[in-house]
XYZ file of C-alpha atoms in Angstrom:
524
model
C -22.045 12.487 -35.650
C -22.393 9.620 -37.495
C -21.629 6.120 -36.321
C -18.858 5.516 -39.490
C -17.290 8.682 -38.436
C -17.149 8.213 -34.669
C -15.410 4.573 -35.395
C -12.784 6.437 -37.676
C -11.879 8.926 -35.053
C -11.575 6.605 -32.229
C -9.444 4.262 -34.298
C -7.068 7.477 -35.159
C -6.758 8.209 -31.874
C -5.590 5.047 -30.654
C -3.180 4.509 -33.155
C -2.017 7.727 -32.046
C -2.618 9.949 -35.236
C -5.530 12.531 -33.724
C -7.585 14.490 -36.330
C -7.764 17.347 -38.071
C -5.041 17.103 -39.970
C -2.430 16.931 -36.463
C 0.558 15.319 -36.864
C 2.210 11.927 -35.404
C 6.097 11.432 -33.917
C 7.319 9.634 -36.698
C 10.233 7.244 -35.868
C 13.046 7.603 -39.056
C 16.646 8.342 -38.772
C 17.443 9.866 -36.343
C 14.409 8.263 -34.410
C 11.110 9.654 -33.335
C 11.821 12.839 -35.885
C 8.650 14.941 -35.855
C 7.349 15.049 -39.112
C 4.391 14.050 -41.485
C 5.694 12.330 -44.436
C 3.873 10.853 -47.179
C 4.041 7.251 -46.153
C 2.236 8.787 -42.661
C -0.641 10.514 -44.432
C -0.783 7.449 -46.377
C -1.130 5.223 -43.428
C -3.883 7.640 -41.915
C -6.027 7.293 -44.695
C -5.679 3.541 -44.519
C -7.032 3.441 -41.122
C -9.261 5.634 -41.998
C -10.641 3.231 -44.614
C -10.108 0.245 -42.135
C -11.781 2.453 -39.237
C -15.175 2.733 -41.459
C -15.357 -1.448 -42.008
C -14.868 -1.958 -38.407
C -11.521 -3.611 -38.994
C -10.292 -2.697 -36.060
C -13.367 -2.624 -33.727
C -11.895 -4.604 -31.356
C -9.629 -1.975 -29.837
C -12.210 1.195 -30.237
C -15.044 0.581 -28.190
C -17.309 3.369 -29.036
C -20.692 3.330 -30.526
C -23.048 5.885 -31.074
C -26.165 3.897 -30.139
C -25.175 2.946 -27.263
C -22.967 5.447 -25.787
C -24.017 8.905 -27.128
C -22.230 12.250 -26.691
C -24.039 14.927 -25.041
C -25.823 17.707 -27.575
C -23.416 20.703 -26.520
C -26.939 23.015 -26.429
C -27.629 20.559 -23.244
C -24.420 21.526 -21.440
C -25.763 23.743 -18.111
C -23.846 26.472 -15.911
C -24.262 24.428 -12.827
C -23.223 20.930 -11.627
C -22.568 18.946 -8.335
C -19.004 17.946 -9.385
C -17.290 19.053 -12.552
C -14.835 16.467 -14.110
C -11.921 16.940 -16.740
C -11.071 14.347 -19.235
C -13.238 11.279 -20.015
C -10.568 8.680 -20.083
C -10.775 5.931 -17.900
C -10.571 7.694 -14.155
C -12.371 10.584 -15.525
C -15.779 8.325 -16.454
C -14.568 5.980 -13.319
C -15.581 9.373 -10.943
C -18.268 9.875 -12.574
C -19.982 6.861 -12.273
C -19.159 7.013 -8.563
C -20.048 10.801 -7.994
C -23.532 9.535 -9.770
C -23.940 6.509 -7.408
C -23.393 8.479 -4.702
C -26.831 10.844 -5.604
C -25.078 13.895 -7.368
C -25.037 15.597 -10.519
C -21.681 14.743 -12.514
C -20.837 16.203 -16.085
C -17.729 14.959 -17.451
C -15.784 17.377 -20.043
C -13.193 16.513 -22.348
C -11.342 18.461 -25.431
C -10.899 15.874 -27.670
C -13.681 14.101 -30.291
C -14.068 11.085 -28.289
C -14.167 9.952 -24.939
C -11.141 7.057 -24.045
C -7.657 9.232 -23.367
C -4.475 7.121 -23.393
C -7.128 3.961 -21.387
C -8.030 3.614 -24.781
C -4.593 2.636 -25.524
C -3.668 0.514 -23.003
C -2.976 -3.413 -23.993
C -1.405 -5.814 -21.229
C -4.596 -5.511 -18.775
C -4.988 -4.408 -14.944
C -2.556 -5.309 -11.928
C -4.360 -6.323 -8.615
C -3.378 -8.587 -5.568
C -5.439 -11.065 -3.698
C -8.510 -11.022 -6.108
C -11.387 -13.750 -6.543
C -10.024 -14.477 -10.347
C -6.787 -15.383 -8.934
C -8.178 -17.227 -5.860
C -10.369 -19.392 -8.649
C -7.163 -19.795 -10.572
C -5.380 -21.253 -7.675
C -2.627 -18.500 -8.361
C -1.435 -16.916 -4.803
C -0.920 -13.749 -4.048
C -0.901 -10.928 -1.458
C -1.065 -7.018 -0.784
C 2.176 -7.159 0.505
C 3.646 -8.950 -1.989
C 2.168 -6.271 -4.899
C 3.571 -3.625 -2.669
C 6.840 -4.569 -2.216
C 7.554 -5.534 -6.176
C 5.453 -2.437 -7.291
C 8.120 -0.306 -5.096
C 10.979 -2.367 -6.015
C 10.260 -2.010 -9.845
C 9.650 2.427 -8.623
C 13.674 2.100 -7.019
C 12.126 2.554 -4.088
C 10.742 6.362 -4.670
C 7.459 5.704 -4.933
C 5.065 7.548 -2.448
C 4.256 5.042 0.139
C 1.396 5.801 1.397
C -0.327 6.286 -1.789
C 0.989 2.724 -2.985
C -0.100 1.079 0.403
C -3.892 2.541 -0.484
C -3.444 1.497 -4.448
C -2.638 -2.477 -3.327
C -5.250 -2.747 -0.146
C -7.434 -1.253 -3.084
C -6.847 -3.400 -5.621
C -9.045 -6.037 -5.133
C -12.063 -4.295 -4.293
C -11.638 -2.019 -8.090
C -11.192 -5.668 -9.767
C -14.870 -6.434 -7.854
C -16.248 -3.159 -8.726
C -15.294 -3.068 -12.646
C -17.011 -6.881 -12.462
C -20.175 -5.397 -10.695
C -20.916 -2.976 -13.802
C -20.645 -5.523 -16.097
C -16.354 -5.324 -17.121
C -15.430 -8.463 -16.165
C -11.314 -9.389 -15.850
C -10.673 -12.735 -15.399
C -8.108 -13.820 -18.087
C -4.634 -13.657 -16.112
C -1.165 -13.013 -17.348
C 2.096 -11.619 -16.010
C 4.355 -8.257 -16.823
C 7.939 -7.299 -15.979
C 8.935 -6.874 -12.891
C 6.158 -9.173 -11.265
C 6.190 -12.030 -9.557
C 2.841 -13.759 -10.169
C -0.085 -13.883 -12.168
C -1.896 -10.372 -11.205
C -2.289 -8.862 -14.646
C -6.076 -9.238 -15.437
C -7.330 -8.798 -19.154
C -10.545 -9.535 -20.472
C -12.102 -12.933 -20.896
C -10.569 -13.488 -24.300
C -7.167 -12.009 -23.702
C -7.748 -8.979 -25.508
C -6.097 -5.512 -25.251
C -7.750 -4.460 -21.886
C -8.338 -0.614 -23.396
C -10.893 -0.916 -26.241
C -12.935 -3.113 -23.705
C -12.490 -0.867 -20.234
C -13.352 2.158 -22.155
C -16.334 0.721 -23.781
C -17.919 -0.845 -20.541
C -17.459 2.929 -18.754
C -19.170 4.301 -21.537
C -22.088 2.174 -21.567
C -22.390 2.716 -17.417
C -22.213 6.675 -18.140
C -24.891 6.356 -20.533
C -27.138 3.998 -18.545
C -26.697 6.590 -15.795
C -27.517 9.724 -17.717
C -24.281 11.411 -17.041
C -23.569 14.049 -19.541
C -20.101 14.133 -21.757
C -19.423 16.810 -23.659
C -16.359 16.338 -26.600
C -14.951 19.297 -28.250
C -14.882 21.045 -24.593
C -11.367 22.136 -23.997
C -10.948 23.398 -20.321
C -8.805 26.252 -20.303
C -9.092 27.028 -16.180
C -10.011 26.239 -13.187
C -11.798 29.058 -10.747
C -11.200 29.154 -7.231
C -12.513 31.812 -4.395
C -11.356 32.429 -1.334
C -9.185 29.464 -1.402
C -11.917 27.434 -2.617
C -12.069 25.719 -6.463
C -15.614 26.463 -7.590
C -15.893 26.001 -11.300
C -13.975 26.148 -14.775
C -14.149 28.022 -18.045
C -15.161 25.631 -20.827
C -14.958 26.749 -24.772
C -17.553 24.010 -25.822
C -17.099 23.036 -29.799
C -14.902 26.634 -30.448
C -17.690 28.807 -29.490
C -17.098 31.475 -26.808
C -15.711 30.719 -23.638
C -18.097 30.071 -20.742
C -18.232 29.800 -17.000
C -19.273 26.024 -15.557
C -20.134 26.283 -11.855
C -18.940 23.100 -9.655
C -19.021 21.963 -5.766
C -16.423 20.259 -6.426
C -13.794 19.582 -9.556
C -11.937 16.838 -10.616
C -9.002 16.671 -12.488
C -8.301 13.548 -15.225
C -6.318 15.302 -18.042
C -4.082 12.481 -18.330
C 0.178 12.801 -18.420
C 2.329 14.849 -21.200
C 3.522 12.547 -23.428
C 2.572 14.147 -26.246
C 3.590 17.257 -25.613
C 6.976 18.247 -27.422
C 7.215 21.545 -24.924
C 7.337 19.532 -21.770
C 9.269 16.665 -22.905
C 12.491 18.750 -23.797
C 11.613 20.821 -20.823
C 11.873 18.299 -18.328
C 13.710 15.559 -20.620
C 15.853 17.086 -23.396
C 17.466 13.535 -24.144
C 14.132 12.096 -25.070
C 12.833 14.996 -27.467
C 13.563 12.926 -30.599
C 11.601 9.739 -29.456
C 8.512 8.569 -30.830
C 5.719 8.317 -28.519
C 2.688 6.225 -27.855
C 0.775 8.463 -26.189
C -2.594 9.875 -28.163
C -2.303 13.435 -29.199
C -4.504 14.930 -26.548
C -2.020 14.240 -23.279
C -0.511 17.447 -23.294
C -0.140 18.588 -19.532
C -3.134 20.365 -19.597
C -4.451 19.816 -16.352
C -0.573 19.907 -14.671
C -0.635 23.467 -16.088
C -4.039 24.625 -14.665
C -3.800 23.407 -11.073
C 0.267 24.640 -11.388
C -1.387 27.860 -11.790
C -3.611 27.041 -8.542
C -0.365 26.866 -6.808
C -0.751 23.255 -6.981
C 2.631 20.619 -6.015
C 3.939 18.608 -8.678
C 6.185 15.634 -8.235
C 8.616 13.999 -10.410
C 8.081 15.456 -13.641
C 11.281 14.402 -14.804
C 10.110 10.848 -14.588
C 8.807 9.723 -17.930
C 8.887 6.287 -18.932
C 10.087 4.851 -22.160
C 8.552 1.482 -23.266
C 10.642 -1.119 -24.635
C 8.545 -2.447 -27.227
C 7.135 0.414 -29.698
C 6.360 -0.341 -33.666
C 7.790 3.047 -34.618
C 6.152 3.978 -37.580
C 3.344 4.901 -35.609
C 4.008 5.191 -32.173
C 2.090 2.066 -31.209
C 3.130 0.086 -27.958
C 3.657 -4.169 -28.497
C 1.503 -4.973 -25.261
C 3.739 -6.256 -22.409
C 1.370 -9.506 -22.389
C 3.145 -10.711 -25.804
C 6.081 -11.768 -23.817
C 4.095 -12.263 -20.213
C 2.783 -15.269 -22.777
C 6.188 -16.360 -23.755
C 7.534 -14.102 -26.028
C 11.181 -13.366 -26.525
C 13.532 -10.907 -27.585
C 16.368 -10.573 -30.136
C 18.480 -8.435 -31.862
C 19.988 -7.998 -35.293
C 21.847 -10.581 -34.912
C 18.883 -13.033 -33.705
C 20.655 -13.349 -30.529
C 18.766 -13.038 -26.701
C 20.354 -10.065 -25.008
C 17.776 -9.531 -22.017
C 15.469 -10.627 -19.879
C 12.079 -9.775 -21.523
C 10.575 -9.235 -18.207
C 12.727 -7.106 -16.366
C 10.941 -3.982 -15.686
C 10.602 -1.638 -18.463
C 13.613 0.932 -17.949
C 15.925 -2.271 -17.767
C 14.982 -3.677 -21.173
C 14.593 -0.224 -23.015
C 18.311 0.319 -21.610
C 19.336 -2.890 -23.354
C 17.281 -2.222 -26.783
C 19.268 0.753 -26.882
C 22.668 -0.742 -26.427
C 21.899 -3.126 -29.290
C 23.653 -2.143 -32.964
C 20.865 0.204 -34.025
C 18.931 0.440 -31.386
C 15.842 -2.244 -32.141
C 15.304 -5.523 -31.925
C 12.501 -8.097 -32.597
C 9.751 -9.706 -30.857
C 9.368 -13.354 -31.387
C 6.993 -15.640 -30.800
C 4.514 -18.222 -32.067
C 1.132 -19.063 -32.797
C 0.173 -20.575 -29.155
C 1.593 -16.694 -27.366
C -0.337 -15.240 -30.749
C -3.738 -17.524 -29.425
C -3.287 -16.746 -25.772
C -2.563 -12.745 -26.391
C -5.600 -12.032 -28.867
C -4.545 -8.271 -29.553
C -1.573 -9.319 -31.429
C -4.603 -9.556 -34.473
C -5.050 -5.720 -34.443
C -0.923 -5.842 -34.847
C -1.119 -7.794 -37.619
C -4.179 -6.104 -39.504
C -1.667 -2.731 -39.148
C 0.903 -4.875 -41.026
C 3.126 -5.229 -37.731
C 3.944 -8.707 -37.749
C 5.582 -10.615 -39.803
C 5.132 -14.533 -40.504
C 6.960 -17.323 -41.270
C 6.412 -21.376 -41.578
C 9.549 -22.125 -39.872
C 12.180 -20.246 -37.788
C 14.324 -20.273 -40.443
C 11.753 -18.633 -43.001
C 11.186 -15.858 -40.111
C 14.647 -15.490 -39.594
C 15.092 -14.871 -43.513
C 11.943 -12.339 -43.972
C 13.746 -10.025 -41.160
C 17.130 -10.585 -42.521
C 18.950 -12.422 -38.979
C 21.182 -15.122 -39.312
C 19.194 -18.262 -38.941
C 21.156 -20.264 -37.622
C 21.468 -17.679 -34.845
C 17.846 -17.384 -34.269
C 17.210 -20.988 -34.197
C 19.481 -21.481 -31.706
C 17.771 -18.686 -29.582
C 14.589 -20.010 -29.669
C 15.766 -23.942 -29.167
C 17.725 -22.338 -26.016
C 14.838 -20.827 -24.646
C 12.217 -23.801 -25.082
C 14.852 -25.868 -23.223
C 14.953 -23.387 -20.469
C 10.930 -23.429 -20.494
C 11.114 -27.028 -20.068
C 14.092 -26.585 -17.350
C 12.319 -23.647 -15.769
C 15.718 -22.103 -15.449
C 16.830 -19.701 -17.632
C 20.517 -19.684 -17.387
C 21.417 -17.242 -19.948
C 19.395 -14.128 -18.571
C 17.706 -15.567 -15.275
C 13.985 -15.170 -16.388
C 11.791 -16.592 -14.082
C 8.159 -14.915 -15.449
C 6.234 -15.649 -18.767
C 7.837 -19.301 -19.081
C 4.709 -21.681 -19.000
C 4.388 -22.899 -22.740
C 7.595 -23.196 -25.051
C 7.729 -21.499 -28.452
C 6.634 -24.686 -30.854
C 4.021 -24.255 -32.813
C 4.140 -22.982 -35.972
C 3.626 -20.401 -37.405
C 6.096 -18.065 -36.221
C 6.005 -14.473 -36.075
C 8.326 -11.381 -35.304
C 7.486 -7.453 -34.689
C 10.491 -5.212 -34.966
C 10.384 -2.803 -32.340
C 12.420 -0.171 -30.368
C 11.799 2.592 -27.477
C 9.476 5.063 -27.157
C 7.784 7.379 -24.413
C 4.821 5.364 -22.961
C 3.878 7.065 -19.591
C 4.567 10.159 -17.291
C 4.814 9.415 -13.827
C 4.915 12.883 -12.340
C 2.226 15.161 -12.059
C 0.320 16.837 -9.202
C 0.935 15.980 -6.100
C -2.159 14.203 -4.373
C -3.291 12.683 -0.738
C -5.208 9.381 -0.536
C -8.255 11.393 -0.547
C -6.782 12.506 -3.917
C -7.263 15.865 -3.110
C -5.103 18.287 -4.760
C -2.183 19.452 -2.614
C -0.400 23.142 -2.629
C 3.352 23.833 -2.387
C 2.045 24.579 1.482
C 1.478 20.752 1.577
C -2.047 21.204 2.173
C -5.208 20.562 0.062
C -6.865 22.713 -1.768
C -10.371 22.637 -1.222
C -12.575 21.305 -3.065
C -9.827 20.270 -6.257
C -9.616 16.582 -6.877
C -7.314 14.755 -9.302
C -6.445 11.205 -10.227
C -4.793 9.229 -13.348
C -1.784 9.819 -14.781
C -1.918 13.326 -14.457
C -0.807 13.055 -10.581
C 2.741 11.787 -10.318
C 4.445 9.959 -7.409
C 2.952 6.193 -7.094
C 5.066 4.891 -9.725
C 8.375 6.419 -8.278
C 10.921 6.369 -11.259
C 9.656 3.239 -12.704
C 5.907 2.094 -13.584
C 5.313 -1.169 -13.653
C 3.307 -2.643 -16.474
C -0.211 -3.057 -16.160
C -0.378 -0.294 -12.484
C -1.668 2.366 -14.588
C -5.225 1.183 -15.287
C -5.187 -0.354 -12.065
C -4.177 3.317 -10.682
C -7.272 4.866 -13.005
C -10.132 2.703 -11.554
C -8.900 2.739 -7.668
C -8.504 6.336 -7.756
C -10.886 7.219 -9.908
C -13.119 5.678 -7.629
C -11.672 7.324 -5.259
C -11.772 10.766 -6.348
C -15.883 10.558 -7.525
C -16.593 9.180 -3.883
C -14.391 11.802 -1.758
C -15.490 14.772 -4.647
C -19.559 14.029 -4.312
C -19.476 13.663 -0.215
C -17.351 16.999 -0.436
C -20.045 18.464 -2.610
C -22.523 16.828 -0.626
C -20.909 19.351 2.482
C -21.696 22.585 0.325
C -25.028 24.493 0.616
């Protein structure tokens, strides 16, 4: 494949349009209708275009030089561990399963290699790390457990959170080792501190995490194989020993494994098990790409694998709807604020996520806008890809701004005076923020994304141990079946926090390639 299309693709998938012609939720009236309309196949082929200059390089992360797909003629009928889906924990095992001495291969059914990782934006949540210890900012394990299950109502599986905290710290170390370093801090809802780490720059943490796993799968010879869609996973005897792979359409084949790992991803892209589970959310857009379907729920389901809380599915707060493309929680950790129609404050922007969707959708029509200026634009560097997708509009002054979205001015003046003054005050009176108030909105320019709900994550799945071994409805594992990501469910509890979900990728992907390869290790 050639390098211009491989850019393309990986830029459609992000923006959550897929290829071959497959269709995006398009947000109209009613909201999140599902349908292709002109002004959508128009905007593909603009990304398309933009895709082929590099315009939006930044947030693909994918190059053919330096992080080749396997030839599919290379692809054997024997490996030490067998993994499914090359997003972010998937490539996370891999690299581990390889360190440890064994013989990975890492299959996934889309084009390119990334999943939703490649999506994500506000960066990676861990406790008690060097970057924050250099930054002076103090923190604990107990702390990130007790706000992480406060922002989950309390439902989150405890033991699994404990390990995902004590954890934390040691994945932030780890990602640094390989050469993916996180040491630019910022803040999401429902925390307390400083624990979101992005990249260097302050970039979208997605583009760059997938990347850097790419280029350690490559420098380790681990084979990937696109186009490979994983229709089942074989067991004996109780035992999971393999999977049937159709590799690029061809005829289905048999890929023996010691041991398989699961790392499909969630389901928020799949219209079936949305109304299934969640009816009321059917008509939403979503910003999940077009390849988390439920596929791997469905195969170990079939296993007589547990799931857990598949009713769970989080809606975002801040989705540009045309697309389905998620306003990165770090534009208001930075200082951003939120109005509505009116150019009126209504929330806290940093409540966690189900509280602020709830009060987007209480607003007259259901949006509202993001605001902010040029220092939260500086300090959160992936509002630029916004912008190049025509997201964000500018203005000199507030009251231009205010005029270009059609608010009152006077309204949103006084919204943004209020809110420097409680910056400067560090109390916010009107809505008791207490998070993302370190710089005051002042410098010009200014800018403003509309924005309104849409599904962002599933946090049920499979049911999983520690070990993340796959457990039955017997409560016991099954042997040899591994799983971690966002296609296991019950660490979030009803509510993920922002910026947990790559954090949960790299600890138990780590996790999962370590336990998987000393299984495999085990097996004559």
């Amino acid at each position: 494949m050639k390098k211009k299309k491989i850019l393309s693709l990986v830029t459609l998938a992000l923006l959550g349009l897929g290829v071959s012609g497959c269709a995006v939720f398009k947000a109209d009236a009613p909201r999140g209708e599902q349908q292709k309309t002109e002004e959508t196949k128009k905007g593909e082929e603009d990304v398309t275009s933009s895709a082929s200059k590099k315009e939006s390089g930044e947030s693909a992360g994918a190059s053919e030089e330096s992080t080749p797909y396997t030839d599919p003629s290379k692809l054997k009928s024997s490996y030490d561990v067998v993994i499914i889906g090359a997003g972010g924990a998937g490539m996370t095992a891999a690299i581990e399963a390889k360190d440890a001495g064994l013989n990975p291969v890492i299959l996934e059914k889309m084009p390119i290699a990334g999943g939703n990782t490649s999506k994500s934006s506000s960066g990676m949540n861990a406790s008690n790390t060097k970057f924050q210890k250099e930054q002076g900012i103090t923190d604990s394990n107990d702390a990130f457990y007790e706000e992480t299950l406060k922002g989950g109502h309390g439902t989150n599986d405890k033991e699994m959170l404990r390990y995902f905290v004590d954890h934390s710290a040691d994945a932030i170390d780890w990602l640094d080792g390989i050469g993916i370093k996180l040491d630019n801090l910022t803040i999401t809802g429902g925390m307390s501190v400083k624990r979101t780490h992005r990249p260097s720059d302050g970039s979208a943490i997605g583009g760059y995490l997938v990347k850097g796993l790419m280029e350690n799968v490559a420098k380790r010879d681990i084979p990937i194989f696109v186009n490979t869609d994983v229709t089942k996973i074989h067991e004996k005897d109780g035992v999971v020993n393999g999977v049937t792979a159709q590799v690029q359409g061809e005829k289905a084949r048999t890929i023996k494994g010691k041991a398989v790992v699961v790392t499909t991803g969630g389901f928020g892209a799949s219209k079936e098990l949305i109304e299934k589970y969640r009816p009321d959310l059917k008509n939403y857009v979503t910003t999940n790409q077009v390849g988390s379907t439920g596929d791997g729920i469905k195969m170990i389901e079939k296993l007589g694998g547990q799931t857990v809380d598949m009713d769970q599915i989080q809606i975002h707060p801040t989705v540009q709807q045309d697309k389905g493309i998620l306003i990165g929680e770090a534009v208001r950790g930075e200082g951003a604020i939120l109005v509505n129609g009116e150019g009126n404050r209504f929330v806290n922007e940093l409540d966690t996520r189900d509280k602020v969707s709830n009060a987007i959708n209480e607003q007259s029509g259901k949006y509202a806008y993001l605001i902010f200026d040029q220092g939260v634009r500086s300090r959160a560097t992936a509002i630029e890809f916004y912008a190049k997708q025509g997201y964000v509009t500018e203005g000199a002054t507030i009251k231009e701004l205010a005029d270009k979205i059609n608010v009152p001015a006077s309204n949103l003046e006084n919204a943004v005076t209020s809110w420097n003054q409680a910056v400067a005050t560090k109390q916010d009176t009107a809505f008791q923020r207490t998070t993302g108030m370190d710089h005051p909105l002042d410098q010009a320019n200014y800018y403003a994304i509309k924005i309104a709900p849409g599904i962002h994550y599933t946090m049920g799945g499979v049911k999983i141990n520690t070990k993340t071994q796959v457990i039955n409805k017997e409560n016991k594992p099954i042997t040899g079946l591994y799983a971690a990501g966002e296609v296991t469910g019950g660490l979030h509890g009803q509510n993920r926090i922002g910026g947990n979900s790559v954090a949960e990728i790299v600890i138990f992907g780590r996790q999962a390639g370590q336990q998987a390869a000393a299984y495999a290790k085990e097996q004559k």
